[in-house]
CSV table of C-alpha atoms and ligand atoms in Angstrom, one decimal:
chain,number,residue,atom,x,y,z
A,738,MET,CA,114.0,135.8,-28.2
A,739,VAL,CA,117.1,133.8,-29.3
A,740,GLY,CA,118.6,135.4,-32.4
A,741,TYR,CA,116.7,138.6,-32.0
A,742,LEU,CA,119.6,140.9,-31.5
A,743,PRO,CA,121.1,140.9,-35.0
A,744,PHE,CA,117.8,142.3,-36.2
A,745,LEU,CA,117.8,145.3,-34.0
A,746,HIS,CA,119.3,148.4,-35.4
A,747,SER,CA,122.3,149.5,-33.4
A,748,ASP,CA,121.6,153.2,-33.8
A,749,SER,CA,118.3,152.9,-32.0
A,750,LEU,CA,119.1,150.1,-29.6
A,751,HIS,CA,118.1,152.2,-26.6
A,752,ARG,CA,114.6,152.8,-28.1
A,753,GLN,CA,114.1,149.2,-29.2
A,754,PHE,CA,115.3,147.9,-25.8
A,755,ALA,CA,112.7,150.3,-24.2
A,756,ASP,CA,109.9,149.0,-26.5
A,757,LEU,CA,110.9,145.4,-25.6
A,758,ALA,CA,110.7,146.3,-21.9
A,759,GLU,CA,107.1,147.6,-22.5
A,760,ALA,CA,106.2,144.2,-23.9
A,761,HIS,CA,108.3,141.9,-21.6
A,762,GLY,CA,108.8,143.9,-18.4
A,763,PRO,CA,111.9,145.6,-16.9
A,764,ILE,CA,114.2,142.6,-17.2
A,765,TYR,CA,114.6,140.3,-20.2
A,766,LYS,CA,117.2,138.2,-22.0
A,767,LEU,CA,118.3,138.3,-25.6
A,768,LYS,CA,120.8,136.1,-27.4
A,769,ALA,CA,123.2,136.9,-30.2
A,770,ALA,CA,125.5,134.1,-31.5
A,771,ASN,CA,124.9,132.2,-28.3
A,772,LYS,CA,125.9,135.2,-26.1
A,773,PRO,CA,123.3,136.0,-23.5
A,774,MET,CA,122.5,139.7,-23.0
A,775,ILE,CA,120.3,141.0,-20.3
A,776,VAL,CA,118.6,144.3,-20.4
A,777,VAL,CA,117.3,146.0,-17.2
A,778,SER,CA,115.1,149.1,-17.3
A,779,SER,CA,114.0,150.0,-13.7
A,780,PRO,CA,115.7,151.8,-10.9
A,781,ALA,CA,115.3,148.8,-8.6
A,782,LEU,CA,117.0,146.5,-11.0
A,783,ALA,CA,119.7,149.0,-11.9
A,784,LYS,CA,120.5,149.2,-8.1
A,785,GLU,CA,120.8,145.4,-8.0
A,786,VAL,CA,123.3,145.4,-10.9
A,787,LEU,CA,125.3,148.6,-10.1
A,788,ARG,CA,125.2,148.6,-6.2
A,789,VAL,CA,123.9,145.5,-4.5
A,790,ASN,CA,125.9,143.1,-6.7
A,791,GLU,CA,128.7,145.5,-7.8
A,792,SER,CA,131.5,143.1,-7.1
A,793,ILE,CA,129.9,140.7,-9.7
A,794,PHE,CA,129.2,143.4,-12.3
A,795,SER,CA,132.4,145.4,-11.9
A,796,THR,CA,133.8,144.7,-15.4
A,797,ARG,CA,132.4,145.8,-18.7
A,798,PRO,CA,132.4,144.2,-22.1
A,799,ILE,CA,135.0,145.7,-24.5
A,800,PRO,CA,134.2,145.9,-28.2
A,801,ILE,CA,137.2,144.9,-30.4
A,802,VAL,CA,137.6,148.5,-31.7
A,803,GLY,CA,137.6,149.8,-28.1
A,804,ARG,CA,140.5,147.4,-27.3
A,805,ILE,CA,142.5,148.5,-30.3
A,806,LEU,CA,142.0,152.2,-29.4
A,807,THR,CA,143.2,151.8,-25.8
A,808,TYR,CA,146.5,150.0,-26.0
A,809,ASP,CA,144.8,146.6,-26.0
A,810,GLY,CA,142.2,147.5,-23.3
A,811,ILE,CA,144.6,148.6,-20.6
A,812,ASP,CA,143.0,152.0,-19.9
A,813,LEU,CA,140.8,152.6,-16.8
A,814,ALA,CA,137.5,152.2,-18.6
A,815,ASN,CA,138.4,148.8,-20.1
A,816,LEU,CA,140.7,147.1,-17.5
A,817,PRO,CA,138.9,144.3,-15.8
A,818,TYR,CA,138.2,144.7,-12.1
A,819,GLY,CA,141.3,143.9,-10.1
A,820,PRO,CA,144.5,145.4,-8.5
A,821,ASP,CA,145.6,147.2,-11.8
A,822,TRP,CA,142.2,148.8,-12.2
A,823,ALA,CA,142.0,149.7,-8.5
A,824,GLY,CA,145.5,151.3,-8.6
A,825,LEU,CA,144.8,153.4,-11.7
A,826,ARG,CA,141.3,154.4,-10.4
A,827,LYS,CA,142.7,155.7,-7.1
A,828,VAL,CA,145.3,157.8,-8.8
A,829,MET,CA,142.8,159.2,-11.4
A,830,PHE,CA,140.0,159.9,-8.9
A,831,ARG,CA,141.9,161.2,-5.9
A,832,GLU,CA,144.7,163.0,-7.6
A,833,VAL,CA,144.5,163.7,-11.4
A,834,LEU,CA,140.8,164.5,-11.8
A,835,SER,CA,140.2,165.6,-8.2
A,836,SER,CA,138.6,169.0,-7.6
A,837,GLY,CA,141.9,170.3,-6.3
A,838,ALA,CA,143.8,169.3,-9.4
A,839,LEU,CA,141.1,170.7,-11.7
A,840,ASP,CA,141.1,174.0,-9.7
A,841,THR,CA,144.9,174.2,-10.3
A,842,CYS,CA,144.5,173.8,-14.0
A,843,HIS,CA,141.3,175.8,-14.4
A,844,ALA,CA,143.1,178.9,-15.7
A,845,LEU,CA,144.5,176.9,-18.7
A,846,GLY,CA,141.0,175.7,-19.6
A,847,ARG,CA,139.5,179.1,-19.2
A,848,GLY,CA,141.9,180.6,-21.8
A,849,ALA,CA,140.7,178.1,-24.3
A,850,VAL,CA,137.0,178.7,-23.5
A,851,GLU,CA,137.4,182.5,-23.9
A,852,ALA,CA,139.3,182.0,-27.1
A,853,GLY,CA,136.5,179.7,-28.4
A,854,MET,CA,133.9,182.4,-27.6
A,855,ARG,CA,135.9,184.9,-29.6
A,856,GLU,CA,136.0,182.6,-32.6
A,857,ILE,CA,132.2,182.2,-32.7
A,858,ARG,CA,131.2,184.5,-35.5
A,859,ALA,CA,128.3,186.8,-34.7
A,860,GLY,CA,125.4,186.7,-37.2
A,861,GLU,CA,126.6,183.6,-39.0
A,862,ALA,CA,124.8,180.2,-39.1
A,863,THR,CA,126.8,178.1,-36.7
A,864,GLY,CA,126.9,174.3,-36.2
A,865,VAL,CA,126.5,174.2,-32.4
A,866,PHE,CA,128.0,170.7,-32.0
A,867,ASP,CA,131.2,171.6,-33.9
A,868,ALA,CA,131.5,174.9,-32.0
A,869,ALA,CA,131.0,173.1,-28.6
A,870,MET,CA,133.4,170.3,-29.6
A,871,LYS,CA,136.2,172.7,-30.5
A,872,VAL,CA,135.9,174.5,-27.2
A,873,VAL,CA,135.6,171.3,-25.2
A,874,VAL,CA,138.6,169.6,-26.8
A,875,ASP,CA,140.7,172.8,-26.7
A,876,SER,CA,140.0,173.4,-23.0
A,877,THR,CA,140.5,169.7,-22.1
A,878,LEU,CA,143.9,169.6,-23.9
A,879,ALA,CA,144.8,173.0,-22.4
A,880,MET,CA,144.3,171.6,-18.9
A,881,LEU,CA,146.1,168.4,-19.8
A,882,TRP,CA,149.2,169.7,-21.5
A,883,GLY,CA,148.7,173.4,-22.1
A,884,GLY,CA,151.0,174.6,-19.2
A,885,GLY,CA,154.2,173.7,-21.0
A,886,GLU,CA,156.9,176.1,-22.1
A,887,GLU,CA,154.6,177.7,-24.7
A,888,GLY,CA,151.9,177.9,-22.0
A,889,GLY,CA,148.7,180.0,-22.2
A,890,GLY,CA,146.3,177.3,-23.0
A,891,ALA,CA,144.3,179.2,-25.7
A,892,ALA,CA,145.4,177.0,-28.6
A,893,PRO,CA,146.9,173.8,-27.2
A,894,ASP,CA,149.2,171.8,-29.5
A,895,PHE,CA,147.7,169.1,-31.6
A,896,ALA,CA,144.1,170.2,-30.8
A,897,ALA,CA,142.9,170.0,-34.5
A,898,GLU,CA,144.5,166.6,-35.0
A,899,TYR,CA,143.1,165.3,-31.7
A,900,ARG,CA,139.6,166.5,-32.5
A,901,GLU,CA,139.7,164.8,-35.9
A,902,ALA,CA,141.0,161.5,-34.4
A,903,THR,CA,138.3,161.7,-31.6
A,904,ARG,CA,135.6,162.1,-34.3
A,905,GLU,CA,136.9,159.1,-36.2
A,906,MET,CA,137.2,157.1,-33.0
A,907,THR,CA,133.6,157.7,-32.0
A,908,GLU,CA,132.4,156.9,-35.5
A,909,LEU,CA,134.3,153.6,-35.4
A,910,LEU,CA,133.0,152.7,-31.9
A,911,GLY,CA,129.5,153.4,-33.1
A,912,ARG,CA,129.7,151.0,-36.1
A,913,ALA,CA,128.3,147.5,-35.6
A,914,ASN,CA,131.3,145.1,-35.9
A,915,VAL,CA,130.3,141.6,-36.8
A,916,SER,CA,133.5,140.3,-35.1
A,917,ASP,CA,132.1,141.5,-31.7
A,918,VAL,CA,129.1,139.1,-32.2
A,919,ILE,CA,131.2,136.3,-33.7
A,920,PRO,CA,134.7,136.5,-32.3
A,921,LEU,CA,136.0,133.8,-34.6
A,922,LEU,CA,135.7,136.3,-37.5
A,923,ALA,CA,137.9,138.9,-35.8
A,924,ARG,CA,141.0,137.7,-37.6
A,925,PHE,CA,139.4,138.3,-41.0
A,926,ASP,CA,138.3,141.9,-40.1
A,927,LEU,CA,135.6,141.5,-42.8
A,928,GLN,CA,134.4,145.2,-42.6
A,929,GLY,CA,138.0,146.6,-42.3
A,930,ILE,CA,136.9,148.4,-39.1
A,931,GLN,CA,139.9,147.0,-37.1
A,932,ARG,CA,142.4,148.2,-39.6
A,933,GLU,CA,140.9,151.7,-39.5
A,934,ALA,CA,140.9,151.6,-35.7
A,935,ALA,CA,144.6,150.7,-35.7
A,936,GLU,CA,145.3,153.7,-37.9
A,937,VAL,CA,143.5,156.0,-35.6
A,938,ALA,CA,145.1,154.5,-32.5
A,939,GLU,CA,148.5,155.1,-34.1
A,940,ARG,CA,147.7,158.7,-34.6
A,941,PHE,CA,146.6,159.1,-31.0
A,942,ASP,CA,149.7,157.4,-29.8
A,943,GLY,CA,151.9,159.6,-32.0
A,944,ILE,CA,150.4,162.8,-30.5
A,945,ILE,CA,150.6,161.6,-26.9
A,946,THR,CA,154.2,160.3,-27.4
A,947,SER,CA,155.3,163.7,-28.9
A,948,VAL,CA,153.8,165.7,-26.1
A,949,VAL,CA,155.3,163.6,-23.3
A,950,GLN,CA,158.7,163.4,-24.9
A,951,ARG,CA,158.8,167.2,-25.4
A,952,ARG,CA,157.8,167.8,-21.8
A,953,LEU,CA,160.5,165.4,-20.5
A,954,LYS,CA,163.1,167.1,-22.7
A,955,ASP,CA,162.0,170.5,-21.4
A,956,LEU,CA,162.2,169.2,-17.8
A,957,SER,CA,165.6,167.5,-18.2
A,958,SER,CA,167.1,170.6,-19.9
A,959,GLY,CA,166.0,172.6,-16.8
A,960,LYS,CA,163.3,174.7,-18.5
A,961,SER,CA,160.7,175.7,-16.0
A,962,VAL,CA,157.1,174.8,-16.6
A,963,PRO,CA,155.2,178.0,-16.2
A,964,SER,CA,151.8,176.6,-15.2
A,965,LYS,CA,151.0,173.3,-13.6
A,966,ASP,CA,148.9,171.1,-15.9
A,967,LEU,CA,147.5,167.5,-15.6
A,968,LEU,CA,150.5,166.1,-17.5
A,969,GLN,CA,152.8,167.6,-14.9
A,970,ILE,CA,150.6,166.0,-12.1
A,971,LEU,CA,150.8,162.7,-13.9
A,972,LEU,CA,154.6,162.9,-14.3
A,973,GLU,CA,155.0,163.7,-10.6
A,974,ILE,CA,152.9,160.6,-9.7
A,975,GLN,CA,154.9,158.5,-12.2
A,976,SER,CA,158.2,159.6,-10.6
A,977,ARG,CA,157.2,159.0,-7.0
A,978,GLU,CA,154.9,156.0,-7.1
A,979,ASP,CA,155.7,152.4,-7.2
A,980,SER,CA,152.6,152.0,-9.4
A,981,LEU,CA,151.5,150.8,-12.7
A,982,ILE,CA,152.1,154.1,-14.4
A,983,ALA,CA,155.6,154.2,-13.0
A,984,SER,CA,156.4,150.8,-14.4
A,985,SER,CA,154.5,150.9,-17.7
A,986,SER,CA,154.6,153.7,-20.2
A,987,LEU,CA,151.6,152.2,-22.0
A,988,HIS,CA,149.4,152.5,-18.9
A,989,PHE,CA,150.7,156.0,-18.5
A,990,LYS,CA,149.7,156.9,-22.1
A,991,ALA,CA,146.4,155.1,-21.8
A,992,MET,CA,145.6,157.3,-18.8
A,993,ILE,CA,146.3,160.4,-20.9
A,994,GLN,CA,144.2,159.0,-23.6
A,995,ASP,CA,141.2,158.5,-21.2
A,996,ILE,CA,141.4,162.1,-20.1
A,997,ALA,CA,141.9,163.6,-23.6
A,998,SER,CA,139.1,161.6,-25.3
A,999,GLY,CA,137.1,160.0,-22.5
A,1000,GLY,CA,134.3,162.4,-22.5
A,1001,THR,CA,134.9,165.2,-24.9
A,1002,GLU,CA,132.4,164.1,-27.5
A,1003,SER,CA,129.8,163.2,-24.8
A,1004,ILE,CA,130.1,166.7,-23.4
A,1005,ALA,CA,129.7,168.4,-26.8
A,1006,ILE,CA,126.7,166.2,-27.6
A,1007,LEU,CA,125.0,167.1,-24.4
A,1008,LEU,CA,125.8,170.8,-24.9
A,1009,GLU,CA,124.1,170.6,-28.4
A,1010,TRP,CA,121.1,169.0,-26.7
A,1011,ALA,CA,121.0,171.7,-24.0
A,1012,MET,CA,120.9,174.4,-26.7
A,1013,THR,CA,118.3,172.5,-28.6
A,1014,GLU,CA,116.1,172.1,-25.6
A,1015,LEU,CA,116.5,175.8,-24.6
A,1016,LEU,CA,115.8,177.0,-28.1
A,1017,SER,CA,112.5,175.2,-28.1
A,1018,ASN,CA,111.7,176.4,-24.6
A,1019,LYS,CA,111.6,180.2,-24.3
A,1020,GLU,CA,110.7,180.3,-20.6
A,1021,ALA,CA,113.8,178.2,-19.6
A,1022,MET,CA,116.0,180.2,-21.9
A,1023,THR,CA,114.8,183.5,-20.3
A,1024,LYS,CA,115.3,182.1,-16.8
A,1025,ILE,CA,118.9,181.0,-17.5
A,1026,GLN,CA,119.8,184.3,-19.1
A,1027,GLN,CA,118.4,186.3,-16.2
A,1028,GLU,CA,120.3,184.1,-13.8
A,1029,LEU,CA,123.5,184.7,-15.8
A,1030,ASP,CA,123.0,188.5,-15.8
A,1031,LEU,CA,122.4,188.5,-12.1
A,1032,ILE,CA,125.2,186.2,-11.0
A,1033,VAL,CA,127.9,186.9,-13.6
A,1034,GLY,CA,126.9,190.5,-14.4
A,1035,PRO,CA,126.6,191.9,-17.9
A,1036,ASN,CA,130.2,192.9,-18.6
A,1037,ASN,CA,132.1,190.0,-17.1
A,1038,PHE,CA,133.3,186.7,-18.3
A,1039,VAL,CA,131.8,183.6,-16.6
A,1040,GLU,CA,134.3,182.4,-14.0
A,1041,GLN,CA,134.7,179.1,-12.2
A,1042,ARG,CA,133.5,180.8,-9.0
A,1043,HIS,CA,130.1,181.7,-10.6
A,1044,LEU,CA,129.2,178.0,-11.4
A,1045,LYS,CA,128.2,177.1,-7.8
A,1046,GLU,CA,125.7,179.9,-7.7
A,1047,LEU,CA,124.1,179.2,-11.1
A,1048,ASN,CA,121.3,177.0,-9.8
A,1049,TYR,CA,119.0,177.1,-12.8
A,1050,LEU,CA,121.9,176.4,-15.2
A,1051,ASN,CA,122.8,173.5,-13.1
A,1052,ALA,CA,119.2,172.2,-13.3
A,1053,VAL,CA,119.3,172.7,-17.1
A,1054,VAL,CA,122.4,170.5,-17.3
A,1055,LYS,CA,120.9,167.8,-15.2
A,1056,GLU,CA,117.6,167.9,-17.2
A,1057,THR,CA,119.6,167.6,-20.4
A,1058,CYS,CA,121.4,164.6,-19.0
A,1059,ARG,CA,118.1,163.0,-18.0
A,1060,LEU,CA,116.7,163.2,-21.5
A,1061,HIS,CA,119.7,162.3,-23.6
A,1062,LEU,CA,121.8,159.5,-22.0
A,1063,GLY,CA,122.1,156.0,-23.5
A,1064,LEU,CA,123.0,152.5,-22.1
A,1065,THR,CA,125.5,151.5,-19.3
A,1066,PRO,CA,127.0,148.1,-20.1
A,1067,ARG,CA,128.5,145.7,-17.5
A,1068,LEU,CA,129.6,142.0,-17.6
A,1069,ALA,CA,128.5,139.3,-15.1
A,1070,GLY,CA,131.8,138.0,-13.5
A,1071,GLN,CA,129.9,135.1,-11.8
A,1072,PRO,CA,126.5,133.5,-12.1
A,1073,CYS,CA,123.9,135.4,-9.9
A,1074,THR,CA,120.3,136.3,-9.5
A,1075,ILE,CA,118.8,139.7,-10.5
A,1076,GLY,CA,115.1,140.4,-10.1
A,1077,GLY,CA,114.6,136.7,-9.3
A,1078,TYR,CA,116.1,135.7,-12.7
A,1079,HIS,CA,119.3,133.6,-13.2
A,1080,ILE,CA,122.1,135.6,-14.9
A,1081,PRO,CA,124.8,133.3,-16.3
A,1082,LYS,CA,128.5,134.1,-15.9
A,1083,GLY,CA,129.8,136.1,-18.9
A,1084,ALA,CA,126.4,137.6,-19.7
A,1085,ALA,CA,126.5,141.3,-20.9
A,1086,VAL,CA,124.1,143.3,-18.8
A,1087,PHE,CA,122.8,146.6,-20.2
A,1088,VAL,CA,121.2,149.2,-17.8
A,1089,ASN,CA,118.9,151.1,-20.1
A,1090,THR,CA,119.5,154.6,-18.6
A,1091,TRP,CA,117.6,156.2,-21.5
A,1092,ALA,CA,114.5,154.2,-20.6
A,1093,ILE,CA,114.8,154.7,-16.8
A,1094,HIS,CA,115.2,158.5,-17.4
A,1095,ARG,CA,112.0,158.6,-19.5
A,1096,ASP,CA,109.7,156.3,-17.5
A,1097,PRO,CA,106.5,157.9,-16.2
A,1098,GLN,CA,106.8,155.6,-13.2
A,1099,ASN,CA,110.0,157.5,-12.3
A,1100,TRP,CA,109.3,161.0,-13.5
A,1101,ALA,CA,106.3,163.2,-13.8
A,1102,GLU,CA,105.7,164.3,-17.4
A,1103,PRO,CA,109.0,162.6,-18.4
A,1104,LEU,CA,109.1,163.8,-22.0
A,1105,GLN,CA,108.8,167.5,-21.0
A,1106,PHE,CA,112.0,169.5,-20.6
A,1107,ARG,CA,111.4,170.8,-17.0
A,1108,PRO,CA,114.7,171.8,-15.3
A,1109,GLU,CA,112.7,172.9,-12.2
A,1110,ARG,CA,112.5,169.3,-11.1
A,1111,PHE,CA,116.2,169.4,-10.3
A,1112,LEU,CA,116.1,172.7,-8.3
A,1113,ASP,CA,116.9,172.4,-4.5
A,1114,SER,CA,113.6,174.1,-3.9
A,1115,CYS,CA,111.8,171.1,-5.5
A,1116,GLU,CA,111.0,168.3,-3.0
A,1117,ASP,CA,113.1,165.6,-4.8
A,1118,GLY,CA,115.7,168.0,-6.4
A,1119,PRO,CA,118.6,167.6,-3.9
A,1120,ARG,CA,118.7,163.8,-4.0
A,1121,PHE,CA,119.6,163.7,-7.7
A,1122,ASP,CA,123.4,164.0,-7.8
A,1123,PHE,CA,125.8,162.9,-10.5
A,1124,MET,CA,127.3,160.1,-8.4
A,1125,GLY,CA,124.3,157.9,-9.1
A,1126,SER,CA,123.1,157.9,-5.5
A,1127,SER,CA,119.5,157.7,-6.8
A,1128,PHE,CA,118.9,154.9,-9.3
A,1129,GLN,CA,116.3,157.0,-11.1
A,1130,PHE,CA,119.1,159.3,-12.3
A,1131,LEU,CA,122.2,157.7,-13.6
A,1132,PRO,CA,124.0,159.9,-16.2
A,1133,PHE,CA,127.4,158.8,-15.1
A,1134,GLY,CA,126.6,155.3,-13.9
A,1135,SER,CA,126.9,154.3,-10.3
A,1136,GLY,CA,128.9,152.2,-7.9
A,1137,ARG,CA,132.6,151.4,-8.0
A,1138,ARG,CA,132.9,152.0,-11.8
A,1139,VAL,CA,131.0,155.3,-11.8
A,1140,CYS,CA,132.5,157.7,-14.4
A,1141,VAL,CA,135.9,158.9,-13.1
A,1142,GLY,CA,135.7,162.1,-15.2
A,1143,LEU,CA,132.4,163.3,-13.8
A,1144,ASN,CA,134.0,166.3,-11.9
A,1145,LEU,CA,135.6,167.5,-15.1
A,1146,ALA,CA,132.5,166.8,-17.3
A,1147,GLU,CA,130.2,168.6,-14.9
A,1148,ARG,CA,132.5,171.7,-14.8
A,1149,LEU,CA,133.0,171.8,-18.5
A,1150,MET,CA,129.3,171.4,-19.4
A,1151,LYS,CA,128.3,174.2,-17.0
A,1152,TYR,CA,131.2,176.4,-17.9
A,1153,VAL,CA,130.9,176.2,-21.7
A,1154,LEU,CA,127.1,176.4,-21.7
A,1155,ALA,CA,127.2,179.4,-19.4
A,1156,SER,CA,129.8,181.1,-21.6
A,1157,MET,CA,127.9,180.4,-24.8
A,1158,LEU,CA,124.6,181.8,-23.4
A,1159,HIS,CA,126.2,184.7,-21.5
A,1160,SER,CA,128.1,185.9,-24.6
A,1161,PHE,CA,125.4,185.3,-27.2
A,1162,GLU,CA,121.7,185.4,-27.9
A,1163,TRP,CA,121.1,182.3,-30.1
A,1164,LYS,CA,118.4,182.3,-32.8
A,1165,LEU,CA,117.2,179.7,-35.2
A,1166,PRO,CA,117.6,180.5,-38.9
A,1167,ASP,CA,114.4,181.5,-40.7
A,1168,GLY,CA,112.3,178.5,-41.7
A,1169,GLU,CA,114.2,176.2,-39.3
A,1170,GLU,CA,112.1,177.0,-36.2
A,1171,LYS,CA,110.8,173.4,-35.9
A,1172,LEU,CA,113.6,171.5,-34.2
A,1173,ASP,CA,114.3,167.8,-34.9
A,1174,PHE,CA,114.8,165.6,-31.7
A,1175,SER,CA,115.7,162.3,-33.3
A,1176,ASP,CA,118.8,160.6,-31.9
A,1177,LYS,CA,121.2,157.7,-32.3
A,1178,LEU,CA,122.9,155.7,-29.7
A,1179,GLY,CA,126.3,156.2,-28.0
A,1180,VAL,CA,127.2,156.6,-24.3
A,1181,VAL,CA,124.9,159.5,-24.8
A,1182,ALA,CA,122.3,159.7,-27.5
A,1183,LYS,CA,123.6,161.9,-30.3
A,1184,LYS,CA,121.4,164.3,-32.2
A,1185,VAL,CA,120.9,163.0,-35.8
A,1186,LYS,CA,120.3,166.4,-37.4
A,1187,PRO,CA,122.9,168.8,-36.3
A,1188,LEU,CA,121.6,172.0,-34.6
A,1189,VAL,CA,122.4,175.1,-36.5
A,1190,ALA,CA,121.8,178.5,-34.8
A,1191,ILE,CA,122.8,182.1,-35.3
A,1192,PRO,CA,124.6,183.8,-32.4
A,1193,PHE,CA,124.2,187.5,-31.8
A,1194,PRO,CA,126.3,189.4,-29.2
A,1195,ARG,CA,123.9,189.9,-26.3
A,1196,ARG,CA,122.4,193.3,-25.7
A,1197,LEU,CA,122.7,193.8,-22.1
A,1198,GLY,CA,119.4,195.0,-20.7
A,1199,LYS,CA,119.8,198.1,-18.5
A,1200,LEU,CA,123.2,199.1,-19.7
A,1201,GLY,CA,122.3,198.7,-23.4
A,1202,CYS,CA,125.8,197.7,-24.3
A,1203,GLU,CA,127.2,194.6,-26.0
A,1204,VAL,CA,129.8,192.1,-24.9
A,1205,GLN,CA,133.0,193.2,-26.6
A,1206,PHE,CA,135.8,190.8,-27.5
B,1573,HEM,C1,129.1,164.3,-20.1
B,1573,HEM,C2,130.2,163.6,-20.2
B,1573,HEM,C3,130.3,162.2,-19.7
B,1573,HEM,C4,129.4,161.2,-19.6
B,1573,HEM,C5,127.9,161.3,-19.9
B,1573,HEM,C6,130.0,160.0,-19.1
B,1573,HEM,C7,129.4,158.8,-18.8
B,1573,HEM,C8,130.0,157.7,-18.3
B,1573,HEM,C9,129.4,156.5,-17.9
B,1573,HEM,C10,127.9,156.2,-18.0
B,1573,HEM,C11,130.3,155.6,-17.5
B,1573,HEM,C12,130.1,154.2,-17.0
B,1573,HEM,C13,129.7,154.2,-15.6
B,1573,HEM,C14,129.3,152.8,-15.0
B,1573,HEM,O1,129.6,151.8,-15.6
B,1573,HEM,O2,128.7,152.8,-14.0
B,1573,HEM,C15,131.6,156.3,-17.6
B,1573,HEM,C16,132.8,155.7,-17.2
B,1573,HEM,C17,134.0,156.3,-17.4
B,1573,HEM,N1,134.2,157.6,-17.9
B,1573,HEM,FE1,132.8,159.0,-18.3
B,1573,HEM,N2,131.4,160.3,-18.9
B,1573,HEM,C18,131.6,161.6,-19.3
B,1573,HEM,C19,132.8,162.3,-19.3
B,1573,HEM,C20,134.0,161.7,-19.0
B,1573,HEM,C21,135.2,162.4,-19.0
B,1573,HEM,C22,135.4,163.9,-19.2
B,1573,HEM,C23,136.2,161.5,-18.7
B,1573,HEM,C24,137.7,161.7,-18.6
B,1573,HEM,C25,138.3,162.8,-18.1
B,1573,HEM,C26,135.6,160.2,-18.6
B,1573,HEM,C27,136.2,159.0,-18.3
B,1573,HEM,C28,135.6,157.9,-18.0
B,1573,HEM,C29,136.3,156.7,-17.6
B,1573,HEM,C30,137.8,156.5,-17.5
B,1573,HEM,C31,135.3,155.7,-17.2
B,1573,HEM,C32,135.6,154.3,-16.7
B,1573,HEM,C33,135.7,154.3,-15.2
B,1573,HEM,C34,136.0,153.0,-14.6
B,1573,HEM,O3,135.6,152.0,-15.2
B,1573,HEM,O4,136.5,152.9,-13.5
B,1573,HEM,N3,134.2,160.4,-18.7
B,1573,HEM,N4,131.4,157.6,-18.1
């Protein structure tokens, strides 16, 4: 299949890789400009790559644009495996994005979610992705730097600029860049993508630098910081640790960049899919709303403490992740054997999570949206966690490079979805009842046709009152 890859359309690579697996089996090799690429599409092979041989596949390929947008690839996601990566990973996982740290900052994020619900205009056709993206970015930034002197978290500084830069970043990362296939062409930047990426990177850097400088100024002038946020936690680590972020301001900023933009768009895309699935599945929508009324109660806001008890909502989030993930790329650091085949050093290996999650050998009725399969009461339900313990279900990857933001992502997905469904009854506009499910590839598979729905404040059953804002 030499030379096949350039003819594949990058937007639908996940589907085309799945079609090739049907024809050639769960492991096959492609070549583009002499670069070998291996695609694996079964849980057993995913396990070989992500767990059994994790020391060999513990680095991932970086597209040129990704490098430009992350201070030359020095963020956690792009650093090659080694002591720098291990040091940053430890700090991120154990301290900055730990459950304890997120609990501390929860109130900041909650303010932004509540404000976001107030901004959704009842009775008006609403782009669900845009509404979700606004809430997700605002609450992420509120947790990250919303506890400063102005505090409060509801409208974190630079949120609109950050959202726009994140949108441009994702669009650039999604574009096929010929320089990634033929590195010799990189210096010519034939499509102008690298120039555009450098402009976006400069804007991100400008925002992060301003926020950090202002915080340092506030601290040095003795101003108290009313509420602890993730930036404060990072600054404390920086001041006490003989670590990379203490010695390098670029690593420090790259870490902030990973938190601020690492998963916001993926979360918003999955929220749009969850709403799409629920709007085309009345039974699941009714179950989730009944659960919300029972656990949260009709007149309350959803709170962090409710999330653990929302079992059906949790299953809806997992089922959405099952149906709408993409590919997980890794790089072979040494020659090795996978599934009995030789993998050369330097080969890019793609785990086709999208195909594994939709394979009838792994899932009964795989194309049906059936959250019940993830309930604890279902025989297999409890073994599917977000850590990638089961290689049938890998939304956040697995092994030593599993997503470091999964705690935050899981909380935000549940919290925002619960808030949107508890506050509003969503209906499709007249004539738009037939929903479109086509997607295009990213870390998660993005909906091609944006979901538009009309929110109505929910009439609350027995009490017959409405949520008031
Ligand atoms: C629904 C949202 C998200 C999804 C679906 C997602 C998915 C993933 C996946 C599939 C990986 C690769 C794992 C592997 O190679 O095994 C990854 C890595 C990563 N994610 Fe996420 N992610 C999400 C949210 C987040 C958030 C909120 C953050 C930041 C706060 C984040 C930061 C990262 C970083 C830094 C890595 C690289 C970790 C490393 O290489 O050590 N992600 N994510």
